[in-house]
PDB file of C-alpha atoms and ligand atoms in Angstrom:
ATOM      1  CA  UNK T   1     -66.649 -10.159  78.011  1.00 41.00           C
ATOM      2  CA  UNK T   2     -66.138 -11.368  81.292  1.00 41.00           C
ATOM      3  CA  UNK T   3     -63.106 -10.653  83.059  1.00 43.00           C
ATOM      4  CA  UNK T   4     -63.141 -12.458  85.664  1.00 47.00           C
ATOM      5  CA  UNK T   5     -61.443 -15.484  87.200  1.00 58.00           C
ATOM      6  CA  UNK T   6     -63.659 -17.514  85.136  1.00 71.00           C
ATOM      7  CA  UNK T   7     -63.813 -15.748  81.834  1.00 78.00           C
ATOM      8  CA  UNK T   8     -66.787 -16.884  79.412  1.00 86.00           C
ATOM      9  CA  UNK T   9     -64.473 -19.022  76.621  1.00 93.00           C
ATOM     10  CA  UNK T  10     -65.812 -19.766  72.639  1.00 95.00           C
ATOM     11  CA  UNK T  11     -67.161 -23.267  72.786  1.00 96.00           C
ATOM     12  CA  UNK T  12     -64.435 -26.153  72.171  1.00 96.00           C
ATOM     13  CA  UNK T  13     -65.297 -26.784  68.695  1.00 95.00           C
ATOM     14  CA  UNK T  14     -65.907 -22.804  67.783  1.00 96.00           C
ATOM     15  CA  UNK T  15     -62.297 -23.324  69.148  1.00 97.00           C
ATOM     16  CA  UNK T  16     -61.253 -25.503  67.222  1.00 96.00           C
ATOM     17  CA  UNK T  17     -63.513 -24.625  63.773  1.00 96.00           C
ATOM     18  CA  UNK T  18     -61.278 -21.148  63.625  1.00 97.00           C
ATOM     19  CA  UNK T  19     -58.347 -23.204  64.605  1.00 97.00           C
ATOM     20  CA  UNK T  20     -58.450 -25.386  61.668  1.00 95.00           C
ATOM     21  CA  UNK T  21     -59.803 -22.327  59.506  1.00 96.00           C
ATOM     22  CA  UNK T  22     -57.723 -19.519  60.015  1.00 98.00           C
ATOM     23  CA  UNK T  23     -55.249 -21.346  61.557  1.00 98.00           C
ATOM     24  CA  UNK T  24     -55.000 -18.836  65.186  1.00 98.00           C
ATOM     25  CA  UNK T  25     -58.057 -18.105  67.367  1.00 98.00           C
ATOM     26  CA  UNK T  26     -58.438 -14.799  69.544  1.00 98.00           C
ATOM     27  CA  UNK T  27     -59.701 -14.579  72.922  1.00 98.00           C
ATOM     28  CA  UNK T  28     -60.300 -11.309  74.344  1.00 97.00           C
ATOM     29  CA  UNK T  29     -59.602 -11.165  77.996  1.00 96.00           C
ATOM     30  CA  UNK T  30     -58.592 -13.627  79.367  1.00 96.00           C
ATOM     31  CA  UNK T  31     -57.291 -12.653  82.408  1.00 94.00           C
ATOM     32  CA  UNK T  32     -58.195 -11.110  85.299  1.00 92.00           C
ATOM     33  CA  UNK T  33     -57.575  -7.303  85.813  1.00 95.00           C
ATOM     34  CA  UNK T  34     -55.828  -8.545  89.257  1.00 95.00           C
ATOM     35  CA  UNK T  35     -53.723 -11.255  87.427  1.00 95.00           C
ATOM     36  CA  UNK T  36     -53.090  -8.705  84.659  1.00 97.00           C
ATOM     37  CA  UNK T  37     -51.584  -6.067  87.552  1.00 97.00           C
ATOM     38  CA  UNK T  38     -49.225  -8.957  88.930  1.00 97.00           C
ATOM     39  CA  UNK T  39     -47.896  -9.906  85.807  1.00 98.00           C
ATOM     40  CA  UNK T  40     -47.096  -6.757  84.129  1.00 98.00           C
ATOM     41  CA  UNK T  41     -45.298  -6.132  87.694  1.00 98.00           C
ATOM     42  CA  UNK T  42     -43.557  -9.253  87.107  1.00 98.00           C
ATOM     43  CA  UNK T  43     -42.370  -8.672  83.783  1.00 98.00           C
ATOM     44  CA  UNK T  44     -41.623  -5.071  84.002  1.00 98.00           C
ATOM     45  CA  UNK T  45     -38.671  -6.349  86.463  1.00 98.00           C
ATOM     46  CA  UNK T  46     -37.479  -9.365  84.807  1.00 98.00           C
ATOM     47  CA  UNK T  47     -37.496  -6.819  81.809  1.00 98.00           C
ATOM     48  CA  UNK T  48     -35.038  -4.762  83.874  1.00 98.00           C
ATOM     49  CA  UNK T  49     -33.035  -7.535  84.439  1.00 98.00           C
ATOM     50  CA  UNK T  50     -32.629  -8.993  81.038  1.00 98.00           C
ATOM     51  CA  UNK T  51     -31.624  -5.941  79.847  1.00 98.00           C
ATOM     52  CA  UNK T  52     -29.030  -5.551  82.347  1.00 97.00           C
ATOM     53  CA  UNK T  53     -27.235  -8.691  81.188  1.00 98.00           C
ATOM     54  CA  UNK T  54     -27.796 -10.418  84.757  1.00 98.00           C
ATOM     55  CA  UNK T  55     -30.515 -13.399  83.351  1.00 98.00           C
ATOM     56  CA  UNK T  56     -28.661 -14.985  80.442  1.00 98.00           C
ATOM     57  CA  UNK T  57     -31.540 -17.050  78.572  1.00 97.00           C
ATOM     58  CA  UNK T  58     -32.855 -14.079  76.100  1.00 98.00           C
ATOM     59  CA  UNK T  59     -33.224 -13.387  72.748  1.00 98.00           C
ATOM     60  CA  UNK T  60     -31.084 -11.338  71.105  1.00 98.00           C
ATOM     61  CA  UNK T  61     -31.301  -8.745  67.623  1.00 97.00           C
ATOM     62  CA  UNK T  62     -30.663  -9.390  65.146  1.00 97.00           C
ATOM     63  CA  UNK T  63     -31.134 -13.182  65.844  1.00 97.00           C
ATOM     64  CA  UNK T  64     -34.189 -15.374  64.672  1.00 97.00           C
ATOM     65  CA  UNK T  65     -33.391 -18.493  65.751  1.00 92.00           C
ATOM     66  CA  UNK T  66     -31.873 -20.205  68.340  1.00 87.00           C
ATOM     67  CA  UNK T  67     -29.593 -20.055  69.597  1.00 90.00           C
ATOM     68  CA  UNK T  68     -28.964 -17.045  71.269  1.00 95.00           C
ATOM     69  CA  UNK T  69     -26.217 -15.354  73.324  1.00 97.00           C
ATOM     70  CA  UNK T  70     -26.390 -15.166  76.849  1.00 97.00           C
ATOM     71  CA  UNK T  71     -25.821 -10.925  77.354  1.00 97.00           C
ATOM     72  CA  UNK T  72     -27.373  -8.260  75.259  1.00 97.00           C
ATOM     73  CA  UNK T  73     -25.613  -7.505  72.207  1.00 95.00           C
ATOM     74  CA  UNK T  74     -22.128  -4.690  72.692  1.00 94.00           C
ATOM     75  CA  UNK T  75     -23.552  -2.791  69.362  1.00 94.00           C
ATOM     76  CA  UNK T  76     -26.637  -1.526  71.495  1.00 92.00           C
ATOM     77  CA  UNK T  77     -29.980  -3.523  69.498  1.00 93.00           C
ATOM     78  CA  UNK T  78     -30.911  -5.026  72.698  1.00 96.00           C
ATOM     79  CA  UNK T  79     -32.836  -7.640  73.034  1.00 98.00           C
ATOM     80  CA  UNK T  80     -36.594  -9.156  71.377  1.00 98.00           C
ATOM     81  CA  UNK T  81     -37.314 -11.908  74.669  1.00 98.00           C
ATOM     82  CA  UNK T  82     -36.622 -13.440  77.673  1.00 98.00           C
ATOM     83  CA  UNK T  83     -36.767 -17.533  77.402  1.00 96.00           C
ATOM     84  CA  UNK T  84     -37.522 -19.871  80.476  1.00 97.00           C
ATOM     85  CA  UNK T  85     -40.150 -17.910  82.809  1.00 98.00           C
ATOM     86  CA  UNK T  86     -40.648 -21.160  85.026  1.00 97.00           C
ATOM     87  CA  UNK T  87     -36.899 -21.243  85.508  1.00 97.00           C
ATOM     88  CA  UNK T  88     -36.907 -21.997  89.230  1.00 97.00           C
ATOM     89  CA  UNK T  89     -33.670 -19.035  89.922  1.00 97.00           C
ATOM     90  CA  UNK T  90     -35.957 -15.908  87.665  1.00 98.00           C
ATOM     91  CA  UNK T  91     -37.813 -13.920  90.351  1.00 97.00           C
ATOM     92  CA  UNK T  92     -41.428 -13.899  89.795  1.00 97.00           C
ATOM     93  CA  UNK T  93     -41.380 -17.362  88.503  1.00 97.00           C
ATOM     94  CA  UNK T  94     -44.178 -17.950  90.920  1.00 97.00           C
ATOM     95  CA  UNK T  95     -46.335 -15.334  89.261  1.00 97.00           C
ATOM     96  CA  UNK T  96     -45.135 -16.622  85.523  1.00 98.00           C
ATOM     97  CA  UNK T  97     -46.414 -20.304  87.245  1.00 98.00           C
ATOM     98  CA  UNK T  98     -49.668 -19.053  87.766  1.00 97.00           C
ATOM     99  CA  UNK T  99     -50.500 -17.874  84.207  1.00 98.00           C
ATOM    100  CA  UNK T 100     -48.763 -20.813  82.399  1.00 98.00           C
ATOM    101  CA  UNK T 101     -50.821 -23.484  84.364  1.00 98.00           C
ATOM    102  CA  UNK T 102     -54.447 -21.087  84.312  1.00 96.00           C
ATOM    103  CA  UNK T 103     -57.577 -22.853  84.296  1.00 96.00           C
ATOM    104  CA  UNK T 104     -58.634 -20.904  81.730  1.00 96.00           C
ATOM    105  CA  UNK T 105     -55.187 -20.773  79.379  1.00 97.00           C
ATOM    106  CA  UNK T 106     -55.114 -24.760  80.139  1.00 98.00           C
ATOM    107  CA  UNK T 107     -58.624 -25.040  79.258  1.00 97.00           C
ATOM    108  CA  UNK T 108     -58.264 -23.704  75.577  1.00 98.00           C
ATOM    109  CA  UNK T 109     -55.876 -25.871  75.260  1.00 98.00           C
ATOM    110  CA  UNK T 110     -57.496 -28.453  75.784  1.00 98.00           C
ATOM    111  CA  UNK T 111     -60.577 -28.000  73.598  1.00 97.00           C
ATOM    112  CA  UNK T 112     -57.561 -27.198  70.780  1.00 97.00           C
ATOM    113  CA  UNK T 113     -55.930 -30.917  71.432  1.00 96.00           C
ATOM    114  CA  UNK T 114     -58.842 -32.613  71.366  1.00 96.00           C
ATOM    115  CA  UNK T 115     -60.923 -33.599  68.021  1.00 90.00           C
ATOM    116  CA  UNK T 116     -64.486 -33.239  66.837  1.00 83.00           C
ATOM    117  CA  UNK T 117     -64.387 -37.086  65.494  1.00 74.00           C
ATOM    118  CA  UNK T 118     -63.279 -38.947  67.965  1.00 76.00           C
ATOM    119  CA  UNK T 119     -64.806 -38.899  71.617  1.00 76.00           C
ATOM    120  CA  UNK T 120     -62.369 -40.748  72.940  1.00 78.00           C
ATOM    121  CA  UNK T 121     -59.667 -38.284  71.425  1.00 85.00           C
ATOM    122  CA  UNK T 122     -60.663 -35.721  74.480  1.00 94.00           C
ATOM    123  CA  UNK T 123     -57.836 -34.253  76.262  1.00 96.00           C
ATOM    124  CA  UNK T 124     -57.787 -34.024  79.829  1.00 96.00           C
ATOM    125  CA  UNK T 125     -55.060 -32.364  82.200  1.00 97.00           C
ATOM    126  CA  UNK T 126     -53.557 -35.662  83.033  1.00 96.00           C
ATOM    127  CA  UNK T 127     -52.461 -35.447  79.235  1.00 95.00           C
ATOM    128  CA  UNK T 128     -51.058 -32.165  79.087  1.00 95.00           C
ATOM    129  CA  UNK T 129     -47.116 -32.209  78.952  1.00 94.00           C
ATOM    130  CA  UNK T 130     -45.095 -28.735  80.243  1.00 94.00           C
ATOM    131  CA  UNK T 131     -43.229 -26.956  77.203  1.00 94.00           C
ATOM    132  CA  UNK T 132     -42.101 -23.297  76.766  1.00 94.00           C
ATOM    133  CA  UNK T 133     -43.041 -20.525  78.378  1.00 97.00           C
ATOM    134  CA  UNK T 134     -40.877 -17.126  77.281  1.00 97.00           C
ATOM    135  CA  UNK T 135     -41.725 -13.354  76.979  1.00 98.00           C
ATOM    136  CA  UNK T 136     -41.716 -11.219  73.757  1.00 98.00           C
ATOM    137  CA  UNK T 137     -40.450  -7.486  75.027  1.00 98.00           C
ATOM    138  CA  UNK T 138     -40.797  -4.075  73.009  1.00 98.00           C
ATOM    139  CA  UNK T 139     -37.433  -3.347  71.179  1.00 97.00           C
ATOM    140  CA  UNK T 140     -35.213  -0.410  72.192  1.00 95.00           C
ATOM    141  CA  UNK T 141     -32.211  -0.085  70.460  1.00 90.00           C
ATOM    142  CA  UNK T 142     -33.955  -0.256  66.767  1.00 94.00           C
ATOM    143  CA  UNK T 143     -36.635  -1.406  64.669  1.00 97.00           C
ATOM    144  CA  UNK T 144     -36.355  -5.314  64.301  1.00 97.00           C
ATOM    145  CA  UNK T 145     -38.738  -7.799  62.399  1.00 98.00           C
ATOM    146  CA  UNK T 146     -38.563 -11.479  61.883  1.00 98.00           C
ATOM    147  CA  UNK T 147     -38.686 -12.928  58.557  1.00 98.00           C
ATOM    148  CA  UNK T 148     -42.012 -14.478  57.381  1.00 98.00           C
ATOM    149  CA  UNK T 149     -41.919 -18.634  58.220  1.00 98.00           C
ATOM    150  CA  UNK T 150     -43.169 -21.484  60.122  1.00 98.00           C
ATOM    151  CA  UNK T 151     -41.502 -22.548  62.951  1.00 93.00           C
ATOM    152  CA  UNK T 152     -41.300 -27.089  62.152  1.00 90.00           C
ATOM    153  CA  UNK T 153     -41.472 -26.169  58.507  1.00 96.00           C
ATOM    154  CA  UNK T 154     -38.039 -25.380  56.745  1.00 97.00           C
ATOM    155  CA  UNK T 155     -38.894 -22.734  53.929  1.00 97.00           C
ATOM    156  CA  UNK T 156     -36.698 -24.435  51.396  1.00 97.00           C
ATOM    157  CA  UNK T 157     -38.854 -27.498  50.962  1.00 98.00           C
ATOM    158  CA  UNK T 158     -40.450 -27.976  47.573  1.00 97.00           C
ATOM    159  CA  UNK T 159     -45.064 -28.169  47.721  1.00 97.00           C
ATOM    160  CA  UNK T 160     -45.532 -31.238  47.751  1.00 96.00           C
ATOM    161  CA  UNK T 161     -42.761 -32.062  50.175  1.00 97.00           C
ATOM    162  CA  UNK T 162     -43.608 -28.708  52.345  1.00 98.00           C
ATOM    163  CA  UNK T 163     -47.712 -29.950  52.174  1.00 97.00           C
ATOM    164  CA  UNK T 164     -46.273 -33.560  54.287  1.00 96.00           C
ATOM    165  CA  UNK T 165     -44.625 -31.483  56.868  1.00 96.00           C
ATOM    166  CA  UNK T 166     -47.114 -29.874  57.563  1.00 97.00           C
ATOM    167  CA  UNK T 167     -49.545 -32.887  57.920  1.00 95.00           C
ATOM    168  CA  UNK T 168     -51.823 -32.748  55.045  1.00 96.00           C
ATOM    169  CA  UNK T 169     -53.671 -35.222  53.095  1.00 93.00           C
ATOM    170  CA  UNK T 170     -55.096 -34.286  49.361  1.00 87.00           C
ATOM    171  CA  UNK T 171     -57.658 -32.453  50.605  1.00 87.00           C
ATOM    172  CA  UNK T 172     -55.545 -30.153  52.513  1.00 84.00           C
ATOM    173  CA  UNK T 173     -57.088 -31.538  55.701  1.00 89.00           C
ATOM    174  CA  UNK T 174     -54.096 -31.823  58.916  1.00 89.00           C
ATOM    175  CA  UNK T 175     -53.797 -35.417  59.571  1.00 86.00           C
ATOM    176  CA  UNK T 176     -53.698 -36.089  62.877  1.00 87.00           C
ATOM    177  CA  UNK T 177     -54.841 -33.864  65.962  1.00 89.00           C
ATOM    178  CA  UNK T 178     -52.088 -31.475  66.884  1.00 92.00           C
ATOM    179  CA  UNK T 179     -49.069 -32.205  69.522  1.00 90.00           C
ATOM    180  CA  UNK T 180     -48.995 -29.403  70.510  1.00 93.00           C
ATOM    181  CA  UNK T 181     -50.786 -25.471  71.135  1.00 97.00           C
ATOM    182  CA  UNK T 182     -49.072 -22.241  71.267  1.00 97.00           C
ATOM    183  CA  UNK T 183     -50.424 -19.204  72.212  1.00 98.00           C
ATOM    184  CA  UNK T 184     -49.166 -15.012  73.459  1.00 98.00           C
ATOM    185  CA  UNK T 185     -50.547 -13.723  75.655  1.00 98.00           C
ATOM    186  CA  UNK T 186     -50.684  -9.940  75.869  1.00 98.00           C
ATOM    187  CA  UNK T 187     -50.661  -7.983  78.408  1.00 98.00           C
ATOM    188  CA  UNK T 188     -50.386  -4.345  77.052  1.00 98.00           C
ATOM    189  CA  UNK T 189     -50.919  -3.361  73.610  1.00 98.00           C
ATOM    190  CA  UNK T 190     -49.607  -5.845  70.915  1.00 98.00           C
ATOM    191  CA  UNK T 191     -49.992  -6.009  66.739  1.00 98.00           C
ATOM    192  CA  UNK T 192     -46.625  -7.504  66.649  1.00 98.00           C
ATOM    193  CA  UNK T 193     -47.921 -10.868  65.012  1.00 98.00           C
ATOM    194  CA  UNK T 194     -48.486 -10.574  61.514  1.00 98.00           C
ATOM    195  CA  UNK T 195     -50.137 -14.023  59.851  1.00 99.00           C
ATOM    196  CA  UNK T 196     -51.191 -14.681  56.444  1.00 98.00           C
ATOM    197  CA  UNK T 197     -54.995 -16.669  57.539  1.00 98.00           C
ATOM    198  CA  UNK T 198     -55.427 -20.613  56.264  1.00 97.00           C
ATOM    199  CA  UNK T 199     -51.623 -20.831  55.326  1.00 98.00           C
ATOM    200  CA  UNK T 200     -50.856 -23.905  58.170  1.00 97.00           C
ATOM    201  CA  UNK T 201     -53.577 -25.569  55.375  1.00 96.00           C
ATOM    202  CA  UNK T 202     -51.531 -25.379  52.325  1.00 97.00           C
ATOM    203  CA  UNK T 203     -47.971 -25.428  50.585  1.00 98.00           C
ATOM    204  CA  UNK T 204     -47.190 -20.940  49.688  1.00 98.00           C
ATOM    205  CA  UNK T 205     -48.112 -20.279  47.011  1.00 98.00           C
ATOM    206  CA  UNK T 206     -45.438 -19.037  43.979  1.00 98.00           C
ATOM    207  CA  UNK T 207     -46.037 -15.363  45.309  1.00 98.00           C
ATOM    208  CA  UNK T 208     -45.244 -16.146  48.396  1.00 98.00           C
ATOM    209  CA  UNK T 209     -42.362 -18.867  47.579  1.00 98.00           C
ATOM    210  CA  UNK T 210     -40.579 -15.583  45.487  1.00 97.00           C
ATOM    211  CA  UNK T 211     -41.422 -12.798  48.633  1.00 98.00           C
ATOM    212  CA  UNK T 212     -38.916 -11.327  50.175  1.00 98.00           C
ATOM    213  CA  UNK T 213     -38.244 -13.110  53.491  1.00 98.00           C
ATOM    214  CA  UNK T 214     -39.231  -9.703  54.728  1.00 98.00           C
ATOM    215  CA  UNK T 215     -41.686  -8.194  52.290  1.00 98.00           C
ATOM    216  CA  UNK T 216     -44.193  -6.122  54.308  1.00 98.00           C
ATOM    217  CA  UNK T 217     -47.347  -7.261  52.192  1.00 98.00           C
ATOM    218  CA  UNK T 218     -48.467 -10.356  51.240  1.00 98.00           C
ATOM    219  CA  UNK T 219     -51.891 -11.714  50.253  1.00 98.00           C
ATOM    220  CA  UNK T 220     -54.268 -11.586  53.058  1.00 98.00           C
ATOM    221  CA  UNK T 221     -51.796 -10.890  55.244  1.00 98.00           C
ATOM    222  CA  UNK T 222     -53.249 -10.051  58.915  1.00 98.00           C
ATOM    223  CA  UNK T 223     -52.126  -8.012  61.847  1.00 98.00           C
ATOM    224  CA  UNK T 224     -53.335  -9.380  65.264  1.00 98.00           C
ATOM    225  CA  UNK T 225     -54.615  -6.676  67.278  1.00 98.00           C
ATOM    226  CA  UNK T 226     -54.651  -8.014  70.794  1.00 98.00           C
ATOM    227  CA  UNK T 227     -55.474  -5.862  73.816  1.00 98.00           C
ATOM    228  CA  UNK T 228     -54.057  -6.263  77.509  1.00 98.00           C
ATOM    229  CA  UNK T 229     -54.974  -9.900  78.981  1.00 97.00           C
ATOM    230  CA  UNK T 230     -55.757 -11.167  75.400  1.00 98.00           C
ATOM    231  CA  UNK T 231     -55.017 -14.444  74.281  1.00 98.00           C
ATOM    232  CA  UNK T 232     -54.243 -15.628  70.362  1.00 98.00           C
ATOM    233  CA  UNK T 233     -53.621 -19.637  70.138  1.00 98.00           C
ATOM    234  CA  UNK T 234     -52.000 -20.319  66.327  1.00 98.00           C
ATOM    235  CA  UNK T 235     -51.124 -23.244  64.723  1.00 98.00           C
ATOM    236  CA  UNK T 236     -47.196 -22.561  64.807  1.00 96.00           C
ATOM    237  CA  UNK T 237     -46.828 -23.527  61.124  1.00 97.00           C
ATOM    238  CA  UNK T 238     -49.196 -20.657  59.518  1.00 98.00           C
ATOM    239  CA  UNK T 239     -46.746 -18.389  57.389  1.00 98.00           C
ATOM    240  CA  UNK T 240     -46.384 -15.615  59.936  1.00 98.00           C
ATOM    241  CA  UNK T 241     -43.658 -13.145  61.112  1.00 98.00           C
ATOM    242  CA  UNK T 242     -42.092 -10.368  63.851  1.00 98.00           C
ATOM    243  CA  UNK T 243     -42.505  -6.631  63.313  1.00 98.00           C
ATOM    244  CA  UNK T 244     -41.908  -4.702  66.398  1.00 98.00           C
ATOM    245  CA  UNK T 245     -40.832  -1.118  66.272  1.00 97.00           C
ATOM    246  CA  UNK T 246     -38.395   0.713  68.615  1.00 96.00           C
ATOM    247  CA  UNK T 247     -39.746   2.156  71.689  1.00 96.00           C
ATOM    248  CA  UNK T 248     -43.299   0.084  71.688  1.00 97.00           C
ATOM    249  CA  UNK T 249     -43.985  -1.136  74.910  1.00 96.00           C
ATOM    250  CA  UNK T 250     -44.163  -5.138  74.752  1.00 98.00           C
ATOM    251  CA  UNK T 251     -44.673  -7.733  77.172  1.00 98.00           C
ATOM    252  CA  UNK T 252     -46.424 -10.665  75.730  1.00 98.00           C
ATOM    253  CA  UNK T 253     -46.402 -14.133  77.107  1.00 98.00           C
ATOM    254  CA  UNK T 254     -45.769 -17.126  74.448  1.00 98.00           C
ATOM    255  CA  UNK T 255     -46.220 -19.980  75.389  1.00 97.00           C
ATOM    256  CA  UNK T 256     -46.569 -24.109  74.485  1.00 95.00           C
ATOM    257  CA  UNK T 257     -48.407 -26.877  75.942  1.00 96.00           C
ATOM    258  CA  UNK T 258     -47.872 -30.370  74.293  1.00 94.00           C
ATOM    259  CA  UNK T 259     -50.354 -33.991  74.818  1.00 93.00           C
ATOM    260  CA  UNK T 260     -48.001 -36.493  75.832  1.00 91.00           C
ATOM    261  CA  UNK T 261     -47.175 -39.713  73.127  1.00 86.00           C
ATOM    262  CA  UNK T 262     -47.790 -37.360  70.175  1.00 84.00           C
ATOM    263  CA  UNK T 263     -44.408 -37.167  68.218  1.00 65.00           C
ATOM    264  CA  UNK T 264     -41.068 -37.461  69.586  1.00 62.00           C
ATOM    265  CA  UNK T 265     -40.178 -33.784  67.501  1.00 62.00           C
ATOM    266  CA  UNK T 266     -42.104 -31.767  70.065  1.00 74.00           C
ATOM    267  CA  UNK T 267     -39.442 -32.920  72.857  1.00 65.00           C
ATOM    268  CA  UNK T 268     -36.650 -31.944  70.465  1.00 63.00           C
ATOM    269  CA  UNK T 269     -38.028 -28.497  69.518  1.00 65.00           C
ATOM    270  CA  UNK T 270     -38.831 -28.150  73.630  1.00 76.00           C
ATOM    271  CA  UNK T 271     -35.547 -29.324  74.709  1.00 65.00           C
ATOM    272  CA  UNK T 272     -33.076 -27.321  72.311  1.00 62.00           C
ATOM    273  CA  UNK T 273     -34.577 -24.285  74.463  1.00 65.00           C
ATOM    274  CA  UNK T 274     -32.334 -26.387  77.204  1.00 81.00           C
ATOM    275  CA  UNK T 275     -35.699 -26.502  79.606  1.00 88.00           C
ATOM    276  CA  UNK T 276     -34.501 -29.798  80.941  1.00 82.00           C
ATOM    277  CA  UNK T 277     -31.547 -28.067  82.536  1.00 86.00           C
ATOM    278  CA  UNK T 278     -33.305 -27.021  85.064  1.00 91.00           C
ATOM    279  CA  UNK T 279     -37.032 -28.480  85.230  1.00 89.00           C
ATOM    280  CA  UNK T 280     -36.044 -31.230  88.066  1.00 88.00           C
ATOM    281  CA  UNK T 281     -35.562 -27.624  90.357  1.00 94.00           C
ATOM    282  CA  UNK T 282     -39.311 -26.443  88.843  1.00 94.00           C
ATOM    283  CA  UNK T 283     -40.482 -24.909  92.048  1.00 87.00           C
ATOM    284  CA  UNK T 284     -44.827 -25.128  92.283  1.00 96.00           C
ATOM    285  CA  UNK T 285     -45.623 -25.082  96.155  1.00 95.00           C
ATOM    286  CA  UNK T 286     -46.887 -21.296  95.655  1.00 96.00           C
ATOM    287  CA  UNK T 287     -49.787 -22.399  93.559  1.00 97.00           C
ATOM    288  CA  UNK T 288     -53.019 -23.041  94.738  1.00 97.00           C
ATOM    289  CA  UNK T 289     -53.811 -26.857  94.938  1.00 98.00           C
ATOM    290  CA  UNK T 290     -55.423 -27.643  92.189  1.00 97.00           C
ATOM    291  CA  UNK T 291     -53.010 -25.959  89.718  1.00 97.00           C
ATOM    292  CA  UNK T 292     -49.729 -27.142  91.591  1.00 98.00           C
ATOM    293  CA  UNK T 293     -50.911 -30.508  90.939  1.00 98.00           C
ATOM    294  CA  UNK T 294     -51.713 -29.316  87.213  1.00 98.00           C
ATOM    295  CA  UNK T 295     -49.149 -27.910  87.324  1.00 98.00           C
ATOM    296  CA  UNK T 296     -46.139 -31.139  88.960  1.00 98.00           C
ATOM    297  CA  UNK T 297     -48.371 -33.605  86.403  1.00 96.00           C
ATOM    298  CA  UNK T 298     -47.662 -31.869  82.917  1.00 95.00           C
ATOM    299  CA  UNK T 299     -43.545 -31.092  84.825  1.00 93.00           C
ATOM    300  CA  UNK T 300     -43.113 -34.950  85.358  1.00 92.00           C
ATOM    301  CA  UNK T 301     -44.761 -35.261  81.436  1.00 91.00           C
ATOM    302  CA  UNK T 302     -42.367 -33.339  80.473  1.00 88.00           C
ATOM    303  CA  UNK T 303     -38.978 -34.963  82.193  1.00 83.00           C
ATOM    304  CA  UNK T 304     -40.557 -38.472  80.708  1.00 85.00           C
ATOM    305  CA  UNK T 305     -41.006 -36.935  77.767  1.00 79.00           C
ATOM    306  CA  UNK T 306     -37.123 -35.891  77.684  1.00 74.00           C
ATOM    307  CA  UNK T 307     -35.947 -38.864  78.894  1.00 76.00           C
ATOM    308  CA  UNK T 308     -37.238 -41.429  76.239  1.00 77.00           C
ATOM    309  CA  UNK T 309     -36.062 -38.322  73.860  1.00 67.00           C
ATOM    310  CA  UNK T 310     -32.493 -38.567  74.399  1.00 66.00           C
ATOM    311  CA  UNK T 311     -29.407 -35.902  73.570  1.00 56.00           C
ATOM    312  CA  UNK T 312     -30.982 -33.484  71.624  1.00 49.00           C
ATOM    313  CA  UNK T 313     -29.110 -30.871  70.093  1.00 47.00           C
ATOM    314  CA  UNK T 314     -29.648 -26.897  69.244  1.00 40.00           C
ATOM    315  CA  UNK T 315     -30.718 -26.687  65.526  1.00 38.00           C
ATOM    316  CA  UNK T 316     -31.011 -23.203  63.076  1.00 39.00           C
ATOM    317  CA  UNK T 317     -33.635 -22.083  60.356  1.00 39.00           C
ATOM    318  CA  UNK T 318     -30.823 -19.426  59.359  1.00 36.00           C
ATOM    319  CA  UNK T 319     -29.326 -22.628  57.869  1.00 28.00           C
TER     320      UNK T 319
HETATM  321  O1  AKG Z   1     -43.512 -11.777  67.977  1.00 65.80           O
HETATM  322  C1  AKG Z   1     -44.297 -12.780  67.795  1.00 65.80           C
HETATM  323  O2  AKG Z   1     -45.286 -13.334  68.411  1.00 65.80           O
HETATM  324  C2  AKG Z   1     -43.946 -13.963  67.230  1.00 65.80           C
HETATM  325  C3  AKG Z   1     -42.716 -14.787  67.376  1.00 65.80           C
HETATM  326  C4  AKG Z   1     -42.222 -15.664  66.452  1.00 65.80           C
HETATM  327  O3  AKG Z   1     -43.109 -15.644  65.083  1.00 65.80           O
HETATM  328  C5  AKG Z   1     -41.578 -16.717  66.526  1.00 65.80           C
HETATM  329  O4  AKG Z   1     -40.918 -16.574  67.689  1.00 65.80           O
HETATM  330  O5  AKG Z   1     -41.185 -17.539  66.009  1.00 65.80           O
END
């Protein structure tokens, strides 16, 4: 597998087939060693800043869903994530912008958001919308686990409503091409993400419904094992969870990108994370000209989408 600036990617059809069948697709060594080194240096500083309480946009243990407090908990439980890597006030935001708008990452996203069946439904850079770019970090205070969940489908739904919310037709196929792509890009070995392959295409089984939300085992579940520079793109409505062991080094970039014109639900999801408060001030001046052009276009489309979506509030899947 190539580890230079132009990694060898599976074909667009192969990427879509894997995502469609399994609900996730792993691409090895997407990052060059140089980019990996630069991102590791940036994340070391960012993690120290966030753990010290000097960066307010964090995910705190033991809270799974937003909104999170703006300081780490007093009891030493610590943080499990850092939000808003493209925020202009975050030192290192330019390194994170380079990775978010990276040619390889966006090529995979474009492939996954395009259609096999419809020649006219091929996504270009001009269709992409900037969304979320966060960092998932190792927990230091104690072990921590996320419950089994789908990001956009509540666990309270009955099977027929769950199938509808998953966008499935009567044959279990997705009705529409996806509105966004989501990925984890690991800077160190990472096996925190656990998924049930294929579960994005069906309601939960009776066994899954009856299971403890923190069940350590579900039938056919799989730990997604990533090495440094590997990326997993996944359907965010696959049944999944995170399992974090105290003291394990983790710096995994966690992002999503949308498509212009595909559902307002995404605007709500993006804006609930507070991106609207700073997106106007993003600084992409240090990016290479082609990457900068892509970045400015994606940012502009987010601003437009935010304006059209109107007011949004936080929601909590804890409720
Ligand atoms: O830690 C992970 O990779 C999973 C994170 C996750 O499930 C989430 O943020 O909803």
